[in-house]
Amino acid sequence: MIELYAITDHPGPPLPDVAPLRVVPIDGLAGVYSTASDAELSPEALWRHEEVVEALMADRDLLPVRYGTRLDDAAAVARALEERREELAAALDRVRGAVELSVRAAAPGAPELAGAGGSDYLRARARAASGHDRTAKVLHEPLSALARASVEGTPHPPELFRAAYLVEHDAVERFTEAVGRLQNANQGLSLLCTGPWPPYSFAER
């Protein structure tokens, strides 16, 4: 059994020594993998997977593969690459030269919705929905203009807004500065920008 980390170009830079990695090359693409551990899936193994993907991202474009993707052997990886070669190549081109940045917004001191019941819960949900619409308009339009692509996610209460942005490498600083300006202009919101991350949100779009 093997664990798949990413799809990338072949040939590419030497593999990082963060793990005993190998590649399966197929017609200009490569699946990067290692032998899967016999251990159960766990938070520690998740962070280990992310460490490997981020090490790969440091010097190559890639389609990150979500944690827990396991195949029987290298031949199974080769078959998957062959069957989806055109789709994967197009997806890799879509994220080439870019990374993912995440932006979340909440009202400072906003209470959790969990535990609220009945009419209190419904009123809280209505306020959150209204707050999301206003927040999305204030944040999403200017930030989307700085990104190659964007996708809104489902806010997790007490969040009002969350979104992922596909940002070119040389635009990351400009993007984070724009988040800072939006924070200064919207003191009623608490903004959090994280990344750069591997482009999980755009790998299959």
Tab-separated table of N, CA, C and O in Angstrom, residues 20 40 47 72 76 96 104 109 113 115-116 124-125 158 189:
chain	number	residue	atom	x	y	z
A	20	PRO	N	11.001	9.344	2.431
A	20	PRO	CA	11.521	8.486	1.350
A	20	PRO	C	10.545	8.483	0.160
A	20	PRO	O	9.737	7.565	-0.007
A	40	GLU	N	-2.903	3.685	11.887
A	40	GLU	CA	-4.206	4.254	11.559
A	40	GLU	C	-4.062	5.731	11.210
A	40	GLU	O	-3.115	6.397	11.622
A	47	TRP	N	-0.555	15.892	9.779
A	47	TRP	CA	0.447	16.949	9.745
A	47	TRP	C	1.698	16.492	9.019
A	47	TRP	O	2.359	17.294	8.331
A	72	ASP	N	-2.970	0.716	-4.105
A	72	ASP	CA	-2.326	-0.577	-3.861
A	72	ASP	C	-0.824	-0.535	-4.106
A	72	ASP	O	-0.043	-1.083	-3.327
A	76	ALA	N	-0.917	1.138	-9.736
A	76	ALA	CA	-2.234	1.760	-9.589
A	76	ALA	C	-2.141	3.272	-9.794
A	76	ALA	O	-3.042	3.888	-10.370
A	96	ARG	N	-0.605	26.599	-11.937
A	96	ARG	CA	0.829	26.805	-12.138
A	96	ARG	C	1.226	28.232	-11.748
A	96	ARG	O	0.588	29.206	-12.139
A	104	ARG	N	-10.484	34.526	6.476
A	104	ARG	CA	-11.675	34.335	7.308
A	104	ARG	C	-11.986	35.624	8.045
A	104	ARG	O	-11.079	36.398	8.344
A	109	GLY	N	-15.408	39.058	19.265
A	109	GLY	CA	-16.206	38.690	20.428
A	109	GLY	C	-17.521	38.037	20.086
A	109	GLY	O	-18.383	37.880	20.953
A	113	LEU	N	-22.639	29.812	18.033
A	113	LEU	CA	-24.050	29.462	17.875
A	113	LEU	C	-24.368	28.135	18.553
A	113	LEU	O	-25.503	27.875	18.911
A	115	GLY	N	-25.110	25.510	21.100
A	115	GLY	CA	-25.666	25.623	22.431
A	115	GLY	C	-26.877	26.522	22.494
A	115	GLY	O	-27.663	26.453	23.437
A	116	ALA	N	-27.027	27.405	21.491
A	116	ALA	CA	-28.234	28.231	21.455
A	116	ALA	C	-29.394	27.361	21.013
A	116	ALA	O	-29.235	26.449	20.211
A	124	ALA	N	-29.911	34.033	15.787
A	124	ALA	CA	-28.460	34.101	15.614
A	124	ALA	C	-28.068	33.703	14.196
A	124	ALA	O	-27.194	34.319	13.582
A	125	ARG	N	-28.739	32.672	13.679
A	125	ARG	CA	-28.455	32.254	12.310
A	125	ARG	C	-28.821	33.348	11.313
A	125	ARG	O	-28.095	33.587	10.342
A	158	PRO	N	-18.352	31.136	14.941
A	158	PRO	CA	-18.943	32.460	14.710
A	158	PRO	C	-18.402	33.215	13.507
A	158	PRO	O	-18.553	34.431	13.422
A	189	LEU	N	-14.708	44.065	12.107
A	189	LEU	CA	-14.425	42.692	11.706
A	189	LEU	C	-13.050	42.285	12.221
A	189	LEU	O	-12.156	43.122	12.365
